Amino acid sequence: MTDGLPERFDVLVHPAQELRGELRAQPSKNYTTRYLLAAALAEGETRVVGVATSEDAEALLGCLRDWGAGVERVGEDVVVRGFGAHPRSGVTLNPGNAGAVARFLMGVAALTTDTTFVTDFADSLGRRPQGDLLEALERLGARVSSDGGRLPVIISGPVRGGRVEVSAERSSQYASALMFLGPLLPDGLDLHLTGDIKSHAPLRQTLGTLAAFGVQATASADLTRITIPGGQAYRAGRMSVPGDYPGSAALLAAAALLPGEVTVTNLRENDLQGEREALAVLREMGADLVREGDRVTVRGGRPLHAVTRDGDSFTDAVQALTAAAAFAQGTTTWENVATLRLKECDRISDTRRELERLGLTADETEGSLSVTGTERLAGGLTADGHGDHRMIMLLTLLGLRADAPLRITGAHHIRKSYPLFFRHLEGLGARFEYLETDAR
């Protein structure tokens, strides 16, 4: 990583008087993952421009190399020489703690024989369910071995394709995994999504990625049926990664909480990322937020008020928006966010506990999270980052508005999605101390 910080550290967040400045949004983690995988599934050379430097991206690149792709970093870009429909067989892949990476690759593994998936994060990714995807692969004819639907997993093809159902109740990533596989199967894929579909936006990002790489696919308006003809090939070329809305939502929420003026650029107006909705949520809460093209400016310090919103379309921004809600008048509720329980930590129960530890009033149901705003937060405590990059962002924003410094444990886990998060905030006027810790 390029952040110049210790390998493992806690962060001490000092209260900030204001935030001011302009910065360019980091590249999208979600689009980076999709573009790099599609580039590997193409035969020939693809240049992916402006790639995220997150741990998730590095985990994916390592797996693609192990499968036989050529990967070369050229400045902020990555040049991929793809393996097309023929990744190596008999390979063990370790996607680290990257759930989307693991699932996307599990889908593609049906093109191989005896691909084994393991993880160094047994208490995080190792506990996350994969059964819905594995069952769908088995229905297509793949041979699958797993630990009760969890890692380690072994997958073997070949499969021909055809009609298959997959549950979208817990994650859209299972369907995306099958969508990446579909065009390379002889019979293509007639994919039926069952249950209450979660996170429509990532599914549309996957469809957009397929189209960008020359793959034909059609989808019903409600995304319950996706049809991908077989025998297609991904087309190599040049792809530019858009700016990241989930990480930028944290910067913009921080800007709304403090006096000053912050502009974030490289945020495309017509982007398919669901977290783009975070801008509308902040505006509804009373933030002075203005967009001019791909530039978004927040003039901070205005009073905020509570909202009640269905958070399913912007789940990766819920933590950042919760920080804004913590200082808004009234009680904010994020509804329909049960999938947050299946992330790096339980982002409903664990968030409620951390908010209460800091003196806030919070509540939860199986599928919702509520927080009642306060005018002042004492700080002066140690908060648990739960090994979760989004939780670390939330706690950092709270610390910037607290009366006394706030220590956050395991802050190095920010690198999973946003390695330069602290550095970017420092550039806007925040002050942090980085406290090196032992391995844990």
PDB file of N, CA and C in Angstrom, residues 134-215:
ATOM      1  N   LEU A 134     -23.246 -21.939  -4.331  1.00  0.00           N
ATOM      2  CA  LEU A 134     -22.745 -23.293  -4.539  1.00  0.00           C
ATOM      3  C   LEU A 134     -23.865 -24.226  -4.987  1.00  0.00           C
ATOM      4  N   GLU A 135     -25.059 -24.051  -4.424  1.00  0.00           N
ATOM      5  CA  GLU A 135     -26.189 -24.875  -4.830  1.00  0.00           C
ATOM      6  C   GLU A 135     -26.570 -24.604  -6.287  1.00  0.00           C
ATOM      7  N   ALA A 136     -26.503 -23.352  -6.709  1.00  0.00           N
ATOM      8  CA  ALA A 136     -26.809 -23.023  -8.101  1.00  0.00           C
ATOM      9  C   ALA A 136     -25.785 -23.659  -9.044  1.00  0.00           C
ATOM     10  N   LEU A 137     -24.513 -23.617  -8.671  1.00  0.00           N
ATOM     11  CA  LEU A 137     -23.484 -24.246  -9.495  1.00  0.00           C
ATOM     12  C   LEU A 137     -23.708 -25.751  -9.588  1.00  0.00           C
ATOM     13  N   GLU A 138     -24.109 -26.356  -8.483  1.00  0.00           N
ATOM     14  CA  GLU A 138     -24.400 -27.797  -8.513  1.00  0.00           C
ATOM     15  C   GLU A 138     -25.573 -28.093  -9.439  1.00  0.00           C
ATOM     16  N   ARG A 139     -26.585 -27.235  -9.424  1.00  0.00           N
ATOM     17  CA  ARG A 139     -27.731 -27.458 -10.315  1.00  0.00           C
ATOM     18  C   ARG A 139     -27.329 -27.345 -11.783  1.00  0.00           C
ATOM     19  N   LEU A 140     -26.275 -26.586 -12.059  1.00  0.00           N
ATOM     20  CA  LEU A 140     -25.761 -26.493 -13.426  1.00  0.00           C
ATOM     21  C   LEU A 140     -24.877 -27.680 -13.796  1.00  0.00           C
ATOM     22  N   GLY A 141     -24.536 -28.497 -12.795  1.00  0.00           N
ATOM     23  CA  GLY A 141     -23.742 -29.688 -13.064  1.00  0.00           C
ATOM     24  C   GLY A 141     -22.339 -29.677 -12.508  1.00  0.00           C
ATOM     25  N   ALA A 142     -21.961 -28.617 -11.800  1.00  0.00           N
ATOM     26  CA  ALA A 142     -20.625 -28.558 -11.203  1.00  0.00           C
ATOM     27  C   ALA A 142     -20.547 -29.498 -10.003  1.00  0.00           C
ATOM     28  N   ARG A 143     -19.337 -29.958  -9.711  1.00  0.00           N
ATOM     29  CA  ARG A 143     -19.077 -30.726  -8.499  1.00  0.00           C
ATOM     30  C   ARG A 143     -18.535 -29.758  -7.452  1.00  0.00           C
ATOM     31  N   VAL A 144     -19.164 -29.776  -6.280  1.00  0.00           N
ATOM     32  CA  VAL A 144     -18.829 -28.798  -5.238  1.00  0.00           C
ATOM     33  C   VAL A 144     -18.618 -29.512  -3.914  1.00  0.00           C
ATOM     34  N   SER A 145     -17.548 -29.116  -3.216  1.00  0.00           N
ATOM     35  CA  SER A 145     -17.302 -29.584  -1.861  1.00  0.00           C
ATOM     36  C   SER A 145     -17.073 -28.362  -0.981  1.00  0.00           C
ATOM     37  N   SER A 146     -17.742 -28.327   0.197  1.00  0.00           N
ATOM     38  CA  SER A 146     -17.585 -27.162   1.068  1.00  0.00           C
ATOM     39  C   SER A 146     -17.771 -27.570   2.512  1.00  0.00           C
ATOM     40  N   ASP A 147     -17.481 -26.645   3.396  1.00  0.00           N
ATOM     41  CA  ASP A 147     -17.691 -26.838   4.828  1.00  0.00           C
ATOM     42  C   ASP A 147     -19.054 -26.259   5.192  1.00  0.00           C
ATOM     43  N   GLY A 148     -20.110 -26.981   4.865  1.00  0.00           N
ATOM     44  CA  GLY A 148     -21.452 -26.505   5.172  1.00  0.00           C
ATOM     45  C   GLY A 148     -21.804 -25.214   4.471  1.00  0.00           C
ATOM     46  N   GLY A 149     -21.357 -25.059   3.217  1.00  0.00           N
ATOM     47  CA  GLY A 149     -21.636 -23.842   2.475  1.00  0.00           C
ATOM     48  C   GLY A 149     -20.667 -22.714   2.762  1.00  0.00           C
ATOM     49  N   ARG A 150     -19.591 -23.003   3.490  1.00  0.00           N
ATOM     50  CA  ARG A 150     -18.582 -21.996   3.807  1.00  0.00           C
ATOM     51  C   ARG A 150     -17.204 -22.487   3.368  1.00  0.00           C
ATOM     52  N   LEU A 151     -16.230 -21.557   3.348  1.00  0.00           N
ATOM     53  CA  LEU A 151     -14.877 -21.931   2.963  1.00  0.00           C
ATOM     54  C   LEU A 151     -14.271 -22.866   3.996  1.00  0.00           C
ATOM     55  N   PRO A 152     -13.351 -23.775   3.584  1.00  0.00           N
ATOM     56  CA  PRO A 152     -12.834 -23.954   2.223  1.00  0.00           C
ATOM     57  C   PRO A 152     -13.837 -24.615   1.282  1.00  0.00           C
ATOM     58  N   VAL A 153     -13.716 -24.285  -0.013  1.00  0.00           N
ATOM     59  CA  VAL A 153     -14.622 -24.764  -1.058  1.00  0.00           C
ATOM     60  C   VAL A 153     -13.788 -25.287  -2.215  1.00  0.00           C
ATOM     61  N   ILE A 154     -14.208 -26.399  -2.803  1.00  0.00           N
ATOM     62  CA  ILE A 154     -13.587 -26.936  -4.010  1.00  0.00           C
ATOM     63  C   ILE A 154     -14.657 -27.017  -5.091  1.00  0.00           C
ATOM     64  N   ILE A 155     -14.363 -26.492  -6.282  1.00  0.00           N
ATOM     65  CA  ILE A 155     -15.320 -26.454  -7.391  1.00  0.00           C
ATOM     66  C   ILE A 155     -14.684 -27.050  -8.640  1.00  0.00           C
ATOM     67  N   SER A 156     -15.449 -27.889  -9.329  1.00  0.00           N
ATOM     68  CA  SER A 156     -15.007 -28.481 -10.593  1.00  0.00           C
ATOM     69  C   SER A 156     -16.125 -28.414 -11.619  1.00  0.00           C
ATOM     70  N   GLY A 157     -15.769 -28.054 -12.860  1.00  0.00           N
ATOM     71  CA  GLY A 157     -16.662 -28.158 -14.000  1.00  0.00           C
ATOM     72  C   GLY A 157     -16.365 -29.457 -14.731  1.00  0.00           C
ATOM     73  N   PRO A 158     -16.760 -29.552 -15.986  1.00  0.00           N
ATOM     74  CA  PRO A 158     -17.376 -28.472 -16.768  1.00  0.00           C
ATOM     75  C   PRO A 158     -18.882 -28.427 -16.578  1.00  0.00           C
ATOM     76  N   VAL A 159     -19.461 -27.281 -16.935  1.00  0.00           N
ATOM     77  CA  VAL A 159     -20.910 -27.155 -16.992  1.00  0.00           C
ATOM     78  C   VAL A 159     -21.277 -26.570 -18.354  1.00  0.00           C
ATOM     79  N   ARG A 160     -22.478 -26.887 -18.828  1.00  0.00           N
ATOM     80  CA  ARG A 160     -22.900 -26.414 -20.153  1.00  0.00           C
ATOM     81  C   ARG A 160     -23.742 -25.149 -20.053  1.00  0.00           C
ATOM     82  N   GLY A 161     -24.406 -24.939 -18.939  1.00  0.00           N
ATOM     83  CA  GLY A 161     -25.270 -23.780 -18.807  1.00  0.00           C
ATOM     84  C   GLY A 161     -26.721 -24.176 -18.861  1.00  0.00           C
ATOM     85  N   GLY A 162     -27.581 -23.212 -19.204  1.00  0.00           N
ATOM     86  CA  GLY A 162     -29.018 -23.453 -19.256  1.00  0.00           C
ATOM     87  C   GLY A 162     -29.754 -22.678 -18.183  1.00  0.00           C
ATOM     88  N   ARG A 163     -30.925 -23.189 -17.796  1.00  0.00           N
ATOM     89  CA  ARG A 163     -31.761 -22.500 -16.820  1.00  0.00           C
ATOM     90  C   ARG A 163     -31.306 -22.831 -15.410  1.00  0.00           C
ATOM     91  N   VAL A 164     -31.234 -21.816 -14.558  1.00  0.00           N
ATOM     92  CA  VAL A 164     -30.876 -22.047 -13.167  1.00  0.00           C
ATOM     93  C   VAL A 164     -31.466 -20.945 -12.304  1.00  0.00           C
ATOM     94  N   GLU A 165     -31.853 -21.309 -11.097  1.00  0.00           N
ATOM     95  CA  GLU A 165     -32.334 -20.345 -10.122  1.00  0.00           C
ATOM     96  C   GLU A 165     -31.246 -20.079  -9.088  1.00  0.00           C
ATOM     97  N   VAL A 166     -31.210 -18.857  -8.574  1.00  0.00           N
ATOM     98  CA  VAL A 166     -30.333 -18.539  -7.453  1.00  0.00           C
ATOM     99  C   VAL A 166     -31.056 -17.543  -6.558  1.00  0.00           C
ATOM    100  N   SER A 167     -30.932 -17.731  -5.275  1.00  0.00           N
ATOM    101  CA  SER A 167     -31.554 -16.804  -4.340  1.00  0.00           C
ATOM    102  C   SER A 167     -30.788 -15.483  -4.318  1.00  0.00           C
ATOM    103  N   ALA A 168     -31.538 -14.384  -4.356  1.00  0.00           N
ATOM    104  CA  ALA A 168     -30.946 -13.054  -4.215  1.00  0.00           C
ATOM    105  C   ALA A 168     -31.347 -12.436  -2.884  1.00  0.00           C
ATOM    106  N   GLU A 169     -31.805 -13.272  -1.960  1.00  0.00           N
ATOM    107  CA  GLU A 169     -32.325 -12.797  -0.675  1.00  0.00           C
ATOM    108  C   GLU A 169     -31.227 -12.222   0.205  1.00  0.00           C
ATOM    109  N   ARG A 170     -30.059 -12.858   0.188  1.00  0.00           N
ATOM    110  CA  ARG A 170     -28.988 -12.439   1.098  1.00  0.00           C
ATOM    111  C   ARG A 170     -27.904 -11.612   0.413  1.00  0.00           C
ATOM    112  N   SER A 171     -27.738 -11.783  -0.886  1.00  0.00           N
ATOM    113  CA  SER A 171     -26.677 -11.055  -1.578  1.00  0.00           C
ATOM    114  C   SER A 171     -26.928 -11.100  -3.076  1.00  0.00           C
ATOM    115  N   SER A 172     -26.626  -9.996  -3.749  1.00  0.00           N
ATOM    116  CA  SER A 172     -26.667  -9.966  -5.212  1.00  0.00           C
ATOM    117  C   SER A 172     -25.416 -10.576  -5.825  1.00  0.00           C
ATOM    118  N   GLN A 173     -24.388 -10.808  -5.007  1.00  0.00           N
ATOM    119  CA  GLN A 173     -23.100 -11.271  -5.546  1.00  0.00           C
ATOM    120  C   GLN A 173     -23.187 -12.676  -6.131  1.00  0.00           C
ATOM    121  N   TYR A 174     -24.116 -13.507  -5.622  1.00  0.00           N
ATOM    122  CA  TYR A 174     -24.266 -14.848  -6.181  1.00  0.00           C
ATOM    123  C   TYR A 174     -24.709 -14.766  -7.636  1.00  0.00           C
ATOM    124  N   ALA A 175     -25.675 -13.902  -7.905  1.00  0.00           N
ATOM    125  CA  ALA A 175     -26.157 -13.746  -9.281  1.00  0.00           C
ATOM    126  C   ALA A 175     -25.066 -13.155 -10.172  1.00  0.00           C
ATOM    127  N   SER A 176     -24.334 -12.157  -9.674  1.00  0.00           N
ATOM    128  CA  SER A 176     -23.252 -11.573 -10.473  1.00  0.00           C
ATOM    129  C   SER A 176     -22.206 -12.619 -10.829  1.00  0.00           C
ATOM    130  N   ALA A 177     -21.899 -13.504  -9.880  1.00  0.00           N
ATOM    131  CA  ALA A 177     -20.920 -14.562 -10.147  1.00  0.00           C
ATOM    132  C   ALA A 177     -21.359 -15.421 -11.329  1.00  0.00           C
ATOM    133  N   LEU A 178     -22.632 -15.800 -11.362  1.00  0.00           N
ATOM    134  CA  LEU A 178     -23.145 -16.618 -12.455  1.00  0.00           C
ATOM    135  C   LEU A 178     -23.193 -15.830 -13.754  1.00  0.00           C
ATOM    136  N   MET A 179     -23.434 -14.525 -13.661  1.00  0.00           N
ATOM    137  CA  MET A 179     -23.476 -13.682 -14.861  1.00  0.00           C
ATOM    138  C   MET A 179     -22.108 -13.594 -15.528  1.00  0.00           C
ATOM    139  N   PHE A 180     -21.038 -13.538 -14.742  1.00  0.00           N
ATOM    140  CA  PHE A 180     -19.704 -13.523 -15.344  1.00  0.00           C
ATOM    141  C   PHE A 180     -19.405 -14.845 -16.047  1.00  0.00           C
ATOM    142  N   LEU A 181     -19.906 -15.935 -15.508  1.00  0.00           N
ATOM    143  CA  LEU A 181     -19.701 -17.259 -16.088  1.00  0.00           C
ATOM    144  C   LEU A 181     -20.526 -17.473 -17.353  1.00  0.00           C
ATOM    145  N   GLY A 182     -21.745 -16.966 -17.363  1.00  0.00           N
ATOM    146  CA  GLY A 182     -22.737 -17.300 -18.375  1.00  0.00           C
ATOM    147  C   GLY A 182     -22.295 -17.227 -19.823  1.00  0.00           C
ATOM    148  N   PRO A 183     -21.704 -16.111 -20.279  1.00  0.00           N
ATOM    149  CA  PRO A 183     -21.398 -16.005 -21.712  1.00  0.00           C
ATOM    150  C   PRO A 183     -20.366 -17.017 -22.201  1.00  0.00           C
ATOM    151  N   LEU A 184     -19.592 -17.602 -21.294  1.00  0.00           N
ATOM    152  CA  LEU A 184     -18.541 -18.539 -21.672  1.00  0.00           C
ATOM    153  C   LEU A 184     -19.025 -19.978 -21.684  1.00  0.00           C
ATOM    154  N   LEU A 185     -20.295 -20.209 -21.320  1.00  0.00           N
ATOM    155  CA  LEU A 185     -20.850 -21.554 -21.326  1.00  0.00           C
ATOM    156  C   LEU A 185     -21.450 -21.867 -22.692  1.00  0.00           C
ATOM    157  N   PRO A 186     -21.373 -23.113 -23.139  1.00  0.00           N
ATOM    158  CA  PRO A 186     -21.932 -23.461 -24.452  1.00  0.00           C
ATOM    159  C   PRO A 186     -23.402 -23.100 -24.595  1.00  0.00           C
ATOM    160  N   ASP A 187     -24.175 -23.334 -23.539  1.00  0.00           N
ATOM    161  CA  ASP A 187     -25.614 -23.087 -23.606  1.00  0.00           C
ATOM    162  C   ASP A 187     -26.025 -21.772 -22.952  1.00  0.00           C
ATOM    163  N   GLY A 188     -25.060 -20.958 -22.578  1.00  0.00           N
ATOM    164  CA  GLY A 188     -25.387 -19.680 -21.959  1.00  0.00           C
ATOM    165  C   GLY A 188     -26.092 -19.856 -20.632  1.00  0.00           C
ATOM    166  N   LEU A 189     -26.879 -18.847 -20.250  1.00  0.00           N
ATOM    167  CA  LEU A 189     -27.505 -18.871 -18.932  1.00  0.00           C
ATOM    168  C   LEU A 189     -28.880 -18.223 -19.001  1.00  0.00           C
ATOM    169  N   ASP A 190     -29.857 -18.927 -18.487  1.00  0.00           N
ATOM    170  CA  ASP A 190     -31.193 -18.380 -18.274  1.00  0.00           C
ATOM    171  C   ASP A 190     -31.363 -18.308 -16.762  1.00  0.00           C
ATOM    172  N   LEU A 191     -31.025 -17.149 -16.200  1.00  0.00           N
ATOM    173  CA  LEU A 191     -30.883 -16.995 -14.750  1.00  0.00           C
ATOM    174  C   LEU A 191     -32.154 -16.421 -14.153  1.00  0.00           C
ATOM    175  N   HIS A 192     -32.714 -17.125 -13.170  1.00  0.00           N
ATOM    176  CA  HIS A 192     -33.911 -16.676 -12.468  1.00  0.00           C
ATOM    177  C   HIS A 192     -33.533 -16.352 -11.027  1.00  0.00           C
ATOM    178  N   LEU A 193     -33.761 -15.105 -10.623  1.00  0.00           N
ATOM    179  CA  LEU A 193     -33.442 -14.672  -9.270  1.00  0.00           C
ATOM    180  C   LEU A 193     -34.681 -14.824  -8.397  1.00  0.00           C
ATOM    181  N   THR A 194     -34.524 -15.488  -7.266  1.00  0.00           N
ATOM    182  CA  THR A 194     -35.656 -15.751  -6.381  1.00  0.00           C
ATOM    183  C   THR A 194     -35.509 -14.971  -5.084  1.00  0.00           C
ATOM    184  N   GLY A 195     -36.616 -14.870  -4.355  1.00  0.00           N
ATOM    185  CA  GLY A 195     -36.610 -14.164  -3.079  1.00  0.00           C
ATOM    186  C   GLY A 195     -36.700 -12.663  -3.274  1.00  0.00           C
ATOM    187  N   ASP A 196     -36.597 -11.944  -2.195  1.00  0.00           N
ATOM    188  CA  ASP A 196     -36.616 -10.482  -2.196  1.00  0.00           C
ATOM    189  C   ASP A 196     -35.240 -10.000  -2.630  1.00  0.00           C
ATOM    190  N   ILE A 197     -35.140  -9.553  -3.877  1.00  0.00           N
ATOM    191  CA  ILE A 197     -33.829  -9.211  -4.441  1.00  0.00           C
ATOM    192  C   ILE A 197     -33.218  -8.042  -3.686  1.00  0.00           C
ATOM    193  N   LYS A 198     -31.987  -8.249  -3.216  1.00  0.00           N
ATOM    194  CA  LYS A 198     -31.253  -7.195  -2.515  1.00  0.00           C
ATOM    195  C   LYS A 198     -30.252  -6.543  -3.465  1.00  0.00           C
ATOM    196  N   SER A 199     -30.071  -5.250  -3.294  1.00  0.00           N
ATOM    197  CA  SER A 199     -28.983  -4.535  -3.970  1.00  0.00           C
ATOM    198  C   SER A 199     -29.090  -4.641  -5.495  1.00  0.00           C
ATOM    199  N   HIS A 200     -30.133  -4.022  -6.061  1.00  0.00           N
ATOM    200  CA  HIS A 200     -30.281  -4.009  -7.515  1.00  0.00           C
ATOM    201  C   HIS A 200     -29.111  -3.326  -8.212  1.00  0.00           C
ATOM    202  N   ALA A 201     -28.579  -2.261  -7.590  1.00  0.00           N
ATOM    203  CA  ALA A 201     -27.533  -1.477  -8.255  1.00  0.00           C
ATOM    204  C   ALA A 201     -26.302  -2.308  -8.614  1.00  0.00           C
ATOM    205  N   PRO A 202     -25.779  -3.155  -7.713  1.00  0.00           N
ATOM    206  CA  PRO A 202     -24.624  -3.963  -8.116  1.00  0.00           C
ATOM    207  C   PRO A 202     -24.917  -4.910  -9.282  1.00  0.00           C
ATOM    208  N   LEU A 203     -26.143  -5.414  -9.366  1.00  0.00           N
ATOM    209  CA  LEU A 203     -26.503  -6.256 -10.501  1.00  0.00           C
ATOM    210  C   LEU A 203     -26.441  -5.453 -11.794  1.00  0.00           C
ATOM    211  N   ARG A 204     -26.899  -4.213 -11.744  1.00  0.00           N
ATOM    212  CA  ARG A 204     -26.832  -3.367 -12.940  1.00  0.00           C
ATOM    213  C   ARG A 204     -25.381  -3.015 -13.273  1.00  0.00           C
ATOM    214  N   GLN A 205     -24.539  -2.884 -12.252  1.00  0.00           N
ATOM    215  CA  GLN A 205     -23.111  -2.666 -12.522  1.00  0.00           C
ATOM    216  C   GLN A 205     -22.512  -3.859 -13.264  1.00  0.00           C
ATOM    217  N   THR A 206     -22.906  -5.074 -12.865  1.00  0.00           N
ATOM    218  CA  THR A 206     -22.397  -6.258 -13.551  1.00  0.00           C
ATOM    219  C   THR A 206     -22.902  -6.305 -14.982  1.00  0.00           C
ATOM    220  N   LEU A 207     -24.185  -6.013 -15.192  1.00  0.00           N
ATOM    221  CA  LEU A 207     -24.711  -5.967 -16.557  1.00  0.00           C
ATOM    222  C   LEU A 207     -23.984  -4.910 -17.381  1.00  0.00           C
ATOM    223  N   GLY A 208     -23.711  -3.763 -16.779  1.00  0.00           N
ATOM    224  CA  GLY A 208     -22.974  -2.719 -17.478  1.00  0.00           C
ATOM    225  C   GLY A 208     -21.560  -3.145 -17.831  1.00  0.00           C
ATOM    226  N   THR A 209     -20.928  -3.904 -16.929  1.00  0.00           N
ATOM    227  CA  THR A 209     -19.584  -4.401 -17.204  1.00  0.00           C
ATOM    228  C   THR A 209     -19.599  -5.389 -18.364  1.00  0.00           C
ATOM    229  N   LEU A 210     -20.553  -6.303 -18.373  1.00  0.00           N
ATOM    230  CA  LEU A 210     -20.664  -7.250 -19.489  1.00  0.00           C
ATOM    231  C   LEU A 210     -20.810  -6.498 -20.806  1.00  0.00           C
ATOM    232  N   ALA A 211     -21.679  -5.499 -20.830  1.00  0.00           N
ATOM    233  CA  ALA A 211     -21.887  -4.725 -22.054  1.00  0.00           C
ATOM    234  C   ALA A 211     -20.610  -4.014 -22.484  1.00  0.00           C
ATOM    235  N   ALA A 212     -19.888  -3.446 -21.503  1.00  0.00           N
ATOM    236  CA  ALA A 212     -18.651  -2.734 -21.823  1.00  0.00           C
ATOM    237  C   ALA A 212     -17.603  -3.652 -22.447  1.00  0.00           C
ATOM    238  N   PHE A 213     -17.659  -4.940 -22.113  1.00  0.00           N
ATOM    239  CA  PHE A 213     -16.712  -5.911 -22.663  1.00  0.00           C
ATOM    240  C   PHE A 213     -17.313  -6.711 -23.823  1.00  0.00           C
ATOM    241  N   GLY A 214     -18.385  -6.173 -24.421  1.00  0.00           N
ATOM    242  CA  GLY A 214     -18.926  -6.752 -25.634  1.00  0.00           C
ATOM    243  C   GLY A 214     -19.811  -7.956 -25.451  1.00  0.00           C
ATOM    244  N   VAL A 215     -20.275  -8.217 -24.253  1.00  0.00           N
ATOM    245  CA  VAL A 215     -21.110  -9.388 -23.981  1.00  0.00           C
ATOM    246  C   VAL A 215     -22.580  -8.988 -24.042  1.00  0.00           C
TER     247      VAL A 215
END
